[in-house]
PDB file of C-alpha atoms and ligand atoms in Angstrom:
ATOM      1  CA  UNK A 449      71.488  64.668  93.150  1.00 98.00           C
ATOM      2  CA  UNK A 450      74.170  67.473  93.892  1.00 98.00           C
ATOM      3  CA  UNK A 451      75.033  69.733  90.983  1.00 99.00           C
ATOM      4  CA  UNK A 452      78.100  72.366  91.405  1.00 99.00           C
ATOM      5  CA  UNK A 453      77.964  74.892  89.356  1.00 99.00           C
ATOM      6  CA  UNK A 454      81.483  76.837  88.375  1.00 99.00           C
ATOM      7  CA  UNK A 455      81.636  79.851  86.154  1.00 98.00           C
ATOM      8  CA  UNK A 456      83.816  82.245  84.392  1.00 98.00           C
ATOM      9  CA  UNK A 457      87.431  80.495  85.499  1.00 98.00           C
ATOM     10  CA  UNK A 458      89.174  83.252  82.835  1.00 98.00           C
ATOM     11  CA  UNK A 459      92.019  80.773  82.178  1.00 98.00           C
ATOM     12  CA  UNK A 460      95.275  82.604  81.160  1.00 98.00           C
ATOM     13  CA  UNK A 461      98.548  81.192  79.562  1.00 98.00           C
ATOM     14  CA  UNK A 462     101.173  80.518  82.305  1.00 96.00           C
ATOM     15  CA  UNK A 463     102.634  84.071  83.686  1.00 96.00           C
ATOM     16  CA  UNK A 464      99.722  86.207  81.789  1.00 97.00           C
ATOM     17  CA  UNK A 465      97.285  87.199  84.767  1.00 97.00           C
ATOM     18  CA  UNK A 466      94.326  88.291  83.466  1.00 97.00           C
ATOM     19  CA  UNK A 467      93.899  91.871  83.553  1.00 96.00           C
ATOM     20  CA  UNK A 468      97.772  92.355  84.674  1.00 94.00           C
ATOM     21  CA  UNK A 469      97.584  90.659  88.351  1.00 96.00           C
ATOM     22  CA  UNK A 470      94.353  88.577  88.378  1.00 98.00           C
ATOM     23  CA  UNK A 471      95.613  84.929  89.227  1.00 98.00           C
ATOM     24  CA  UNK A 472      92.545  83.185  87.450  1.00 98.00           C
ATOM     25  CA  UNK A 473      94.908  79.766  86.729  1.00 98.00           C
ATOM     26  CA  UNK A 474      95.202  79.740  90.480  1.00 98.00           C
ATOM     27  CA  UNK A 475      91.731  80.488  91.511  1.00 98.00           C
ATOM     28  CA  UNK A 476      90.143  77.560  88.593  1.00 98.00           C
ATOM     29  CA  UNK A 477      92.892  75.018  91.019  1.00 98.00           C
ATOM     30  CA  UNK A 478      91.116  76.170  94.171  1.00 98.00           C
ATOM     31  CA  UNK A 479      87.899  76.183  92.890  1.00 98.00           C
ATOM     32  CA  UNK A 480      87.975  72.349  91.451  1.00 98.00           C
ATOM     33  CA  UNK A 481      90.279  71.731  95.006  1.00 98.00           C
ATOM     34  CA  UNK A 482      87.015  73.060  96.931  1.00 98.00           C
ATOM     35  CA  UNK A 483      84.600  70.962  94.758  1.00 98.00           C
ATOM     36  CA  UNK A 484      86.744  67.773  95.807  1.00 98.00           C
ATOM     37  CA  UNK A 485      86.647  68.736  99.752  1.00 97.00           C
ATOM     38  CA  UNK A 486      82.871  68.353  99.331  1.00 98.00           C
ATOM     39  CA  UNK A 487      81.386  65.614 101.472  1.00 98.00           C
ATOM     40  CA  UNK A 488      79.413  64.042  99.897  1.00 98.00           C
ATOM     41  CA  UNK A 489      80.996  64.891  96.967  1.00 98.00           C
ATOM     42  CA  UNK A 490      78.686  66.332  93.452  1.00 98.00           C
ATOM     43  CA  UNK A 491      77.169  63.909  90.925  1.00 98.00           C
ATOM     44  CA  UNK A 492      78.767  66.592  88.415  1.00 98.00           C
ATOM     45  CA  UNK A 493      79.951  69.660  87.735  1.00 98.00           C
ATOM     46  CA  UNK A 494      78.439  72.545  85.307  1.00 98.00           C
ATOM     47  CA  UNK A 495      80.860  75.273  84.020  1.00 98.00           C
ATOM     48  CA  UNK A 496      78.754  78.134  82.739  1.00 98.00           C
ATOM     49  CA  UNK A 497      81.416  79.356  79.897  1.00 98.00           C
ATOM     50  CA  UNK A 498      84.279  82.008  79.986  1.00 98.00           C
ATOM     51  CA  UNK A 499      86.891  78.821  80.657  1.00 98.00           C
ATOM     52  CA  UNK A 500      89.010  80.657  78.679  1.00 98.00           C
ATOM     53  CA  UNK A 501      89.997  84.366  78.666  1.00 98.00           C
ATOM     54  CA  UNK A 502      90.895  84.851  74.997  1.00 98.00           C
ATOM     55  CA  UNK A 503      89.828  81.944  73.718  1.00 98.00           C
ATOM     56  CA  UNK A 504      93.830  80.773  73.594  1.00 98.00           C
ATOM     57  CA  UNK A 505      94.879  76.834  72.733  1.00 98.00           C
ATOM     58  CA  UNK A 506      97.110  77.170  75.985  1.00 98.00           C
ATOM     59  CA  UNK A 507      94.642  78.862  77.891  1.00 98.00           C
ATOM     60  CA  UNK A 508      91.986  75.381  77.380  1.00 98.00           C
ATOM     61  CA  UNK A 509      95.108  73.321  78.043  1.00 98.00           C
ATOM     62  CA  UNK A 510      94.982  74.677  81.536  1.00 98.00           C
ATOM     63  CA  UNK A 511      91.185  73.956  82.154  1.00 98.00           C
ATOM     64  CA  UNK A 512      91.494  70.516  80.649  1.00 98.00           C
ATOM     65  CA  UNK A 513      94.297  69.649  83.217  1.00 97.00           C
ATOM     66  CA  UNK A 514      92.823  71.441  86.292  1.00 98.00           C
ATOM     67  CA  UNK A 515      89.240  69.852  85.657  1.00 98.00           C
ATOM     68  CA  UNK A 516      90.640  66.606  85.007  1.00 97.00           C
ATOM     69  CA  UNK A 517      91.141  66.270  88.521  1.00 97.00           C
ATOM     70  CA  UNK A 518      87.568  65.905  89.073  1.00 98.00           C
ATOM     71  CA  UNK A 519      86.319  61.970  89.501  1.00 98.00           C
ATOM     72  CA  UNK A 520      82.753  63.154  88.653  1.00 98.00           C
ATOM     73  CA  UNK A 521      81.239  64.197  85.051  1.00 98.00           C
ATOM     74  CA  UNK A 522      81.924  67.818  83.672  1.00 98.00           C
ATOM     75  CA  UNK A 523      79.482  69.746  81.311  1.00 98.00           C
ATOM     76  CA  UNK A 524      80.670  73.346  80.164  1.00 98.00           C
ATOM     77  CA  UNK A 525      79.170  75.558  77.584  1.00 98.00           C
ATOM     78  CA  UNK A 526      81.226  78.285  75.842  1.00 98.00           C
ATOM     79  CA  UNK A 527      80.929  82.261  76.794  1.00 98.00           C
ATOM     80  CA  UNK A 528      82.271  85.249  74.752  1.00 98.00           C
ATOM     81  CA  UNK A 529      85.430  85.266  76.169  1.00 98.00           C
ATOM     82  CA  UNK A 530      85.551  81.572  74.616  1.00 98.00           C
ATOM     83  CA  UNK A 531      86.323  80.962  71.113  1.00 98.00           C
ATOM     84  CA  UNK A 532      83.858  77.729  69.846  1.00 97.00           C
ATOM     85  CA  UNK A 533      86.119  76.167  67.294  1.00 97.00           C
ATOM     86  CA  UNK A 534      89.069  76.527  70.042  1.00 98.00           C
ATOM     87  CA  UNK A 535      86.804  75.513  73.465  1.00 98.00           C
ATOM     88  CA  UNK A 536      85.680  71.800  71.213  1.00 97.00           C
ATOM     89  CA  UNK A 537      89.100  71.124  69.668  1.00 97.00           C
ATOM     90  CA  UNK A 538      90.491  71.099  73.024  1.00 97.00           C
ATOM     91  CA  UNK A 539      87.592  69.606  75.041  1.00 97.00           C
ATOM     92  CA  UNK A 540      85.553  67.642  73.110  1.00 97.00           C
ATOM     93  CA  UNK A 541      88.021  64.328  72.699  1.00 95.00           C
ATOM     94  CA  UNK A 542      87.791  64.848  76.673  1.00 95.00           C
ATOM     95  CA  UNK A 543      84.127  65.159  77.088  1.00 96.00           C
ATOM     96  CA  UNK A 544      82.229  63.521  74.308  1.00 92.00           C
ATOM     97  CA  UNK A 545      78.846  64.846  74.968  1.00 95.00           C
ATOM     98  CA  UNK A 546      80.347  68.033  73.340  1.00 96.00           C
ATOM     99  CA  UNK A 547      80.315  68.504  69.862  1.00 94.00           C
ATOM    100  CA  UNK A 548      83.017  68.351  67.282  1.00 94.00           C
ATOM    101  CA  UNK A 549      81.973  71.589  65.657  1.00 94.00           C
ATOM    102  CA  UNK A 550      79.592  74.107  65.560  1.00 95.00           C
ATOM    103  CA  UNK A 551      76.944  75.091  68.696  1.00 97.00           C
ATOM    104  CA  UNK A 552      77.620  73.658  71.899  1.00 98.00           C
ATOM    105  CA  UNK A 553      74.384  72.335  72.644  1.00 96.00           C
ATOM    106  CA  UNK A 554      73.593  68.806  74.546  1.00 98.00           C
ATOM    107  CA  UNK A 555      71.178  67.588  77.046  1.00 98.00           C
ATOM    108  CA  UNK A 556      72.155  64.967  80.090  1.00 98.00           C
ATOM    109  CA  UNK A 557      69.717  62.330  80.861  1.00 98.00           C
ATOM    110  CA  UNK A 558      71.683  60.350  83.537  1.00 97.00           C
ATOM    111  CA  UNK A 559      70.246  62.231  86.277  1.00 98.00           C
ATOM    112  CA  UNK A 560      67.324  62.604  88.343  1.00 98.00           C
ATOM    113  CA  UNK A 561      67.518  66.179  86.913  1.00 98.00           C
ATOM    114  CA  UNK A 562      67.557  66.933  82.948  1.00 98.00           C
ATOM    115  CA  UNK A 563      70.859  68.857  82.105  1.00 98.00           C
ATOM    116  CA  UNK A 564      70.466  71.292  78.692  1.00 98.00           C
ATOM    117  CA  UNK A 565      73.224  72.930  77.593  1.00 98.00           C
ATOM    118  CA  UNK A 566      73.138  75.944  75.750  1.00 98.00           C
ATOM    119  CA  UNK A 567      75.638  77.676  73.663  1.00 98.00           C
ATOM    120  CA  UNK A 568      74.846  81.764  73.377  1.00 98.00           C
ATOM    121  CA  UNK A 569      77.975  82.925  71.764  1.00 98.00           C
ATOM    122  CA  UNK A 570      78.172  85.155  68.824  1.00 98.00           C
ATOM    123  CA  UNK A 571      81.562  85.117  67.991  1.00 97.00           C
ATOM    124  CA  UNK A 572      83.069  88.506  68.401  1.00 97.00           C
ATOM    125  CA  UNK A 573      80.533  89.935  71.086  1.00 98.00           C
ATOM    126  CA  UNK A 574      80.042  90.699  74.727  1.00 98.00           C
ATOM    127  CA  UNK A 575      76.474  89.792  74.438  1.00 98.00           C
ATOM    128  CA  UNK A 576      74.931  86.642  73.776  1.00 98.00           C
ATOM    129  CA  UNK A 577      71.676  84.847  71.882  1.00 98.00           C
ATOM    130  CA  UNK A 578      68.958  82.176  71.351  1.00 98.00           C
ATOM    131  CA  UNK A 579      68.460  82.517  67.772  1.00 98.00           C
ATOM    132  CA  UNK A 580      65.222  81.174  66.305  1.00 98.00           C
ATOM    133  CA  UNK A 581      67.727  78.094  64.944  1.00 98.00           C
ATOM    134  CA  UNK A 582      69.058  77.476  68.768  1.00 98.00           C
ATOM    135  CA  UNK A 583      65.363  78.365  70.179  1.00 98.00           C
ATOM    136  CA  UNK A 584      64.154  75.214  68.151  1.00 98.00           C
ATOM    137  CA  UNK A 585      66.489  73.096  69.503  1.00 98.00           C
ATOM    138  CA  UNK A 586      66.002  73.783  72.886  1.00 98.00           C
ATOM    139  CA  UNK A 587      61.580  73.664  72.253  1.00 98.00           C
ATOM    140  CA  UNK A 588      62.538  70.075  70.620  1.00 98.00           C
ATOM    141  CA  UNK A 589      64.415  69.070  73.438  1.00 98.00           C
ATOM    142  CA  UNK A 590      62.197  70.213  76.151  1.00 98.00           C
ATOM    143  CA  UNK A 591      59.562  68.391  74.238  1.00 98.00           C
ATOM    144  CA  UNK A 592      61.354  65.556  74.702  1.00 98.00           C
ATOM    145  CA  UNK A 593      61.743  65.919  78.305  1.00 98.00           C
ATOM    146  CA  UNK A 594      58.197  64.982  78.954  1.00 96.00           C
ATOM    147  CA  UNK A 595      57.799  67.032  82.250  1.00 97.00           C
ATOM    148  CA  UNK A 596      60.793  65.580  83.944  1.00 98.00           C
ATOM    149  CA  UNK A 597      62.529  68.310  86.178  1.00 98.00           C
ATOM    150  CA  UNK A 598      64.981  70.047  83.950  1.00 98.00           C
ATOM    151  CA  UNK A 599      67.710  72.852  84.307  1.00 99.00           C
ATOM    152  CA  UNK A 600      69.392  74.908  81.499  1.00 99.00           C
ATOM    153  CA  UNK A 601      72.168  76.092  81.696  1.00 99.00           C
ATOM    154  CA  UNK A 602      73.804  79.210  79.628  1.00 98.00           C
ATOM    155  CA  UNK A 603      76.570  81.763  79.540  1.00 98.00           C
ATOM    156  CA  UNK A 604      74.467  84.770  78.693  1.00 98.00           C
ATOM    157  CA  UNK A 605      71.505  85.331  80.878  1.00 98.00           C
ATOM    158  CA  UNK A 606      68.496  85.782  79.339  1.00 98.00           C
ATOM    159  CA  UNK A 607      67.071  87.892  81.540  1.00 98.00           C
ATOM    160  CA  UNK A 608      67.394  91.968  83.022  1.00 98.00           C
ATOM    161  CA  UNK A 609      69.213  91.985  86.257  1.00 98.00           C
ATOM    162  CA  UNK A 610      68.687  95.745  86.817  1.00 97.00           C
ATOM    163  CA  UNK A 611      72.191  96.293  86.820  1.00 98.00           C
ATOM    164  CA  UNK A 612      73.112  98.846  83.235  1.00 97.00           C
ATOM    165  CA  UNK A 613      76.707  97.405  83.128  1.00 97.00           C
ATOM    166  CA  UNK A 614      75.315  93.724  82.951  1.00 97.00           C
ATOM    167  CA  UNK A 615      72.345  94.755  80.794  1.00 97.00           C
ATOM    168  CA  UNK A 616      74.213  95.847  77.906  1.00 97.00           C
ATOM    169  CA  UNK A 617      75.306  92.683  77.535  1.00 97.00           C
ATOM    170  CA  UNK A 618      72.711  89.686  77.859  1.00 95.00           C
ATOM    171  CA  UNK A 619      71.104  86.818  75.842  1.00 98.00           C
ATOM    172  CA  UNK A 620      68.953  88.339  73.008  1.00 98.00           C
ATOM    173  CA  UNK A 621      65.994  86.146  72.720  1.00 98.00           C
ATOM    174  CA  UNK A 622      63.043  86.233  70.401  1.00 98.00           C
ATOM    175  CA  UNK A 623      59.767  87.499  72.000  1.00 95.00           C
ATOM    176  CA  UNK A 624      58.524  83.635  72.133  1.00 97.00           C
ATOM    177  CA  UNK A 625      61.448  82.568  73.926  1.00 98.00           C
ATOM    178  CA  UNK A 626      59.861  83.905  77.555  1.00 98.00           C
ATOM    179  CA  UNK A 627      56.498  82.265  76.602  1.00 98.00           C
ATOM    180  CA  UNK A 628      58.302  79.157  75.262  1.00 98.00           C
ATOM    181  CA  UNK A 629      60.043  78.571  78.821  1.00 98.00           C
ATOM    182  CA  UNK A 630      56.982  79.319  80.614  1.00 98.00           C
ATOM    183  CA  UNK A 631      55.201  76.493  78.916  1.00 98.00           C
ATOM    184  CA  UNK A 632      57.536  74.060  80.787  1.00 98.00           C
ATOM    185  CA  UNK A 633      57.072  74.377  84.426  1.00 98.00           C
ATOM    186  CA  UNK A 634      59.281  71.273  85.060  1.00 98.00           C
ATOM    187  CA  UNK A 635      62.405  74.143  83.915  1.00 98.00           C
ATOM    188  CA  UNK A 636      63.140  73.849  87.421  1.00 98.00           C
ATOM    189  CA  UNK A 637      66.370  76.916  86.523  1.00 98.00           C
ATOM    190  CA  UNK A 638      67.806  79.082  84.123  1.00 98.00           C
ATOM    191  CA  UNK A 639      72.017  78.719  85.260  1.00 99.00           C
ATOM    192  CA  UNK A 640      73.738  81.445  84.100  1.00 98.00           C
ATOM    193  CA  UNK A 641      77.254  82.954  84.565  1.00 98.00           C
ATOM    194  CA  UNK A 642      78.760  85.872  82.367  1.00 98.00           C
ATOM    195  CA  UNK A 643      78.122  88.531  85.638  1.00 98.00           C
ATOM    196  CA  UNK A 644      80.776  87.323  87.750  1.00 98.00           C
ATOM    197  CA  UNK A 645      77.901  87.410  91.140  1.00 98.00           C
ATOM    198  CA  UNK A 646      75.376  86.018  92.642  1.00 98.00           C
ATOM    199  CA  UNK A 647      71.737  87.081  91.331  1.00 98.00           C
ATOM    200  CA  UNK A 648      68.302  85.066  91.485  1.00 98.00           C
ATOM    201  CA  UNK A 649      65.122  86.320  89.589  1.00 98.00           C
ATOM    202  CA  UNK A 650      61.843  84.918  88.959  1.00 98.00           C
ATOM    203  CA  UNK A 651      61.634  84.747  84.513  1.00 98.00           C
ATOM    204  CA  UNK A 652      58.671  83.114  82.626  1.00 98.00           C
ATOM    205  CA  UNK A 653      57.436  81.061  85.646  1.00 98.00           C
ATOM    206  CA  UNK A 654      60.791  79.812  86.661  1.00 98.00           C
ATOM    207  CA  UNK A 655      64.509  80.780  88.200  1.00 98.00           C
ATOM    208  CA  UNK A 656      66.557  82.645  86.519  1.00 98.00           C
ATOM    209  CA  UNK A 657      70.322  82.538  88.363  1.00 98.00           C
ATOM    210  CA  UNK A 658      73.960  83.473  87.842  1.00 98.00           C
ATOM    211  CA  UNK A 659      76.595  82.136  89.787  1.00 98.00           C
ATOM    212  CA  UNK A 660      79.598  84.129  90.317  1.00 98.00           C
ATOM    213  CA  UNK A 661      82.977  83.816  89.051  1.00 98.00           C
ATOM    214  CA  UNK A 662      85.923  81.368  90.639  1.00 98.00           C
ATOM    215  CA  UNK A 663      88.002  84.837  90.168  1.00 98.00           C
ATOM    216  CA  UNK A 664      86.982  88.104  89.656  1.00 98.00           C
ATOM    217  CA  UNK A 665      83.860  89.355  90.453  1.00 98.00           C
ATOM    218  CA  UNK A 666      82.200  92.395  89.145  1.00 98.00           C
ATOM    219  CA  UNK A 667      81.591  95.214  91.153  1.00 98.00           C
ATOM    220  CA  UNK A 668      78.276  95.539  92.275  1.00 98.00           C
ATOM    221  CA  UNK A 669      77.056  99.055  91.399  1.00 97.00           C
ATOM    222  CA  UNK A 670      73.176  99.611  91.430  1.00 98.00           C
ATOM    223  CA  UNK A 671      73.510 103.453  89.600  1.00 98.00           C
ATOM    224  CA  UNK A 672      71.917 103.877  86.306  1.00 98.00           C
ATOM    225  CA  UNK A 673      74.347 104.335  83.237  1.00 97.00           C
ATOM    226  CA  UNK A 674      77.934 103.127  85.217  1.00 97.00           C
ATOM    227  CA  UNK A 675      80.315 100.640  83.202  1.00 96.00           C
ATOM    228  CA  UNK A 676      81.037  97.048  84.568  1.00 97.00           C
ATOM    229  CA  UNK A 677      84.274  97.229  86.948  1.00 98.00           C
ATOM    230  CA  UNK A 678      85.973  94.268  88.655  1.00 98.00           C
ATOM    231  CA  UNK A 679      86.846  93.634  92.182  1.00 98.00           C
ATOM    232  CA  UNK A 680      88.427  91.273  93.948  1.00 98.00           C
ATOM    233  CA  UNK A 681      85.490  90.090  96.191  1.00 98.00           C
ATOM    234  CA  UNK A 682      85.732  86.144  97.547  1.00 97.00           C
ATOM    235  CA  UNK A 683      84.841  84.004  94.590  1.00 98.00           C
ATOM    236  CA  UNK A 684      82.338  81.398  94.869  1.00 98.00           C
ATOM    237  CA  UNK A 685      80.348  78.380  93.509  1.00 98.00           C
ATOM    238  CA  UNK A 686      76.619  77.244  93.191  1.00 98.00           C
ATOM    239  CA  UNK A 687      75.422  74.036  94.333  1.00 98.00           C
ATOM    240  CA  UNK A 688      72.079  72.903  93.298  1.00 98.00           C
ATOM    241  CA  UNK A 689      70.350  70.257  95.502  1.00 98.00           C
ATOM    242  CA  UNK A 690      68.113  67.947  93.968  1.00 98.00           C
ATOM    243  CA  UNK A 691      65.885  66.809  96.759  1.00 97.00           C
ATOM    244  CA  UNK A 692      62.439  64.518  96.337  1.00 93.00           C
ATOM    245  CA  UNK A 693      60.206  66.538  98.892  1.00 96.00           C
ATOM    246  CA  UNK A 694      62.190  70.123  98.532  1.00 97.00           C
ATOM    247  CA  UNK A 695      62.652  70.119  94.691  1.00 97.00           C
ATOM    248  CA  UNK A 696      65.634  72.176  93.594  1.00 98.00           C
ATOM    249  CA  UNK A 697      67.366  74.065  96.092  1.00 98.00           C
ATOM    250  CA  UNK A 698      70.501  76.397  95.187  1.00 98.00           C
ATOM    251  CA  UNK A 699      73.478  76.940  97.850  1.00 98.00           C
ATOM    252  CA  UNK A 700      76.303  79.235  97.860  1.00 98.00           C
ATOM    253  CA  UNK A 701      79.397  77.953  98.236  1.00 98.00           C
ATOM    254  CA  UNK A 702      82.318  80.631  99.382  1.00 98.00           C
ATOM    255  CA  UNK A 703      85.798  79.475  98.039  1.00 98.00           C
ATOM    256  CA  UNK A 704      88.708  80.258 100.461  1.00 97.00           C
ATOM    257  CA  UNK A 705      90.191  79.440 103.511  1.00 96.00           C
ATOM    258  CA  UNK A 706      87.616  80.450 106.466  1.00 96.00           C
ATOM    259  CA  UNK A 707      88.816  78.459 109.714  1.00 96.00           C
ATOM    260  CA  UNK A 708      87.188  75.587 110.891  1.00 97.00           C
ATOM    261  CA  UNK A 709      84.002  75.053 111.659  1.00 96.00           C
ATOM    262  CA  UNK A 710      82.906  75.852 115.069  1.00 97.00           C
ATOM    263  CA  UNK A 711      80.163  74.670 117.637  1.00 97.00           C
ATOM    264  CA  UNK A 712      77.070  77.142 118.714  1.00 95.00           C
ATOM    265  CA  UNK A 713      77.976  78.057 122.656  1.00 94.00           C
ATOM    266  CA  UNK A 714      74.850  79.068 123.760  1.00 93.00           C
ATOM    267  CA  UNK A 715      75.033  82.130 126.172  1.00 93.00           C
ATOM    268  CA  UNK A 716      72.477  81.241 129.183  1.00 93.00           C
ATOM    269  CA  UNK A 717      70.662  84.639 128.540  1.00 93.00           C
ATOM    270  CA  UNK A 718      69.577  82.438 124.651  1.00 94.00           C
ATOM    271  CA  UNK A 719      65.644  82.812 125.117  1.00 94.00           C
ATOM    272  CA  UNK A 720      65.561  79.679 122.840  1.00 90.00           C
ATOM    273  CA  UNK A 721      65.165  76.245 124.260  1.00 74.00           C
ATOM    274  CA  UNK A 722      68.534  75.711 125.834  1.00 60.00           C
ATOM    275  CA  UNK A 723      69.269  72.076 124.585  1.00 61.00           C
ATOM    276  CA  UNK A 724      72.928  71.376 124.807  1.00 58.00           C
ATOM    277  CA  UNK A 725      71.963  68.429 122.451  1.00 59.00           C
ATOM    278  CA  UNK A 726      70.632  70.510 119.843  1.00 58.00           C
ATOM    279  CA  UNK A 727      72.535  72.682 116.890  1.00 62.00           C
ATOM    280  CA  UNK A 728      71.279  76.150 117.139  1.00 57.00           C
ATOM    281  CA  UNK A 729      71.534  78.507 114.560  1.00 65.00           C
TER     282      UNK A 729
HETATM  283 FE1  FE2 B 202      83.278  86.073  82.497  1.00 83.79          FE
HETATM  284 FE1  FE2 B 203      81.053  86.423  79.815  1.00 83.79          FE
END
């Protein structure tokens, strides 16, 4: 099972960039384009909320018709730059697994791997939350799961990256929420977005991950107290490998045009076994 994981596209109506000259309309096209060049191609495709930049009818119009292009199954959960009642009126007569109102929540079973979505929004914030209504669900629903292998995925993350600009801004979760995921070691991720980069943890006995943005990315800037800025760094996509002997294993995928792909010439002096036959690395 192949899972790609897109997040944050920051869709725009037609000649509004986000920010003034980010092309995010034209970055989503690339990033589904990239998805489709895969070979062999995803079982489905996660997109870990912000599809929208404001939350605009014409801004989901664009998402709709750029990830309509994909031939597999899509599941997206809402961020803050989403607006709920606006994200299901426009997606949910597309994808039925999403609900006609109210939290975004769902769990795929067609997979080897469990799918939970989670929907963090409070409307009108940066930051995010499992409140102890949503933290039910998600304890039901992981009861249900019986120990199959199972990945959440989530706007907010619910975790501390040790970044201040990002921190100001996560999942708020109820004390119990760390101990509640710990008691399922089948949670085989946490899949975040909402950062705009790439950052792996170890949270409550599993792996807590953000994938970065199809767009903008934030600046990465380790000093204590310093505001979130943007940069224009090469956007990406996640792509969790469900494999029987290595469990779940989570690539990087670069999206951009980076030549083609060339063979190792190994120089004679290579103190490795010099096979001609073999792909070195
Ligand atoms: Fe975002
Ligand atoms: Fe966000």
């Amino acid at each position: 099972m192949i899972i790609a994981q897109l997040s944050d596209f920051h869709a725009r109506p037609h000649g509004r960039p986000a920010y003034g000259d980010v092309d995010t309309n034209a970055a989503i096209h690339k990033a589904v384009a990239a998805v489709m060049a895969l070979d062999p191609q995803p079982d489905c495709v996660l997109v870990t909320g912000d599809l929208a930049d404001c939350g605009l009818p014409e801004e989901y119009a664009i998402v709709r018709d750029a990830l309509g292009a994909l031939p597999m199954p899509v599941y997206a959960v809402p961020g803050n730059h989403d607006r709920r009642e606006a994200f299901a009126a426009a997606l949910h007569p597309h994808y039925p697994h999403l609900q006609a109102t109210g939290f975004q929540h769902y769990v795929v079973e067609d997979f080897p791997v469990r799918l939970i979505g989670l929907d963090t929004v409070i409307a009108g914030q940066d930051g995010g939350e499992i409140c102890a209504e949503r933290e039910a669900w998600l304890a039901e629903r992981l009861a249900e799961g019986q120990g199959r292998p199972t990945l959440i995925f989530m706007h907010h993350p619910p975790f501390r990256v040790a970044v201040d600009g990002m921190d100001v801004m996560p999942c708020r979760v109820s004390p119990g929420f760390a101990q509640l995921i710990a008691r399922h070691p089948e949670i085989e991720r946490i899949a975040c977005g909402h950062y705009h980069r790439p950052i792996q943890l170890r949270f409550a006995g599993t792996i807590g991950y953000v994938a970065p943005g199809t767009a903008h990315q934030v600046a990465l800037d380790l000093r204590r107290g310093q505001e979130n800025r943007f940069i224009l760094e090469p956007p990406a996509f996640a792509l969790h490998v469900w494999d029987r002997e290595a469990g779940l294993v989570s690539h990087l995928q670069p999206i951009g045009d980076f030549g083609p792909r060339r063979d190792f010439v190994l120089d004679p002096a290579y103190p490795g076994q010099a096979r001609q036959d073999v792909i070195h690395v």
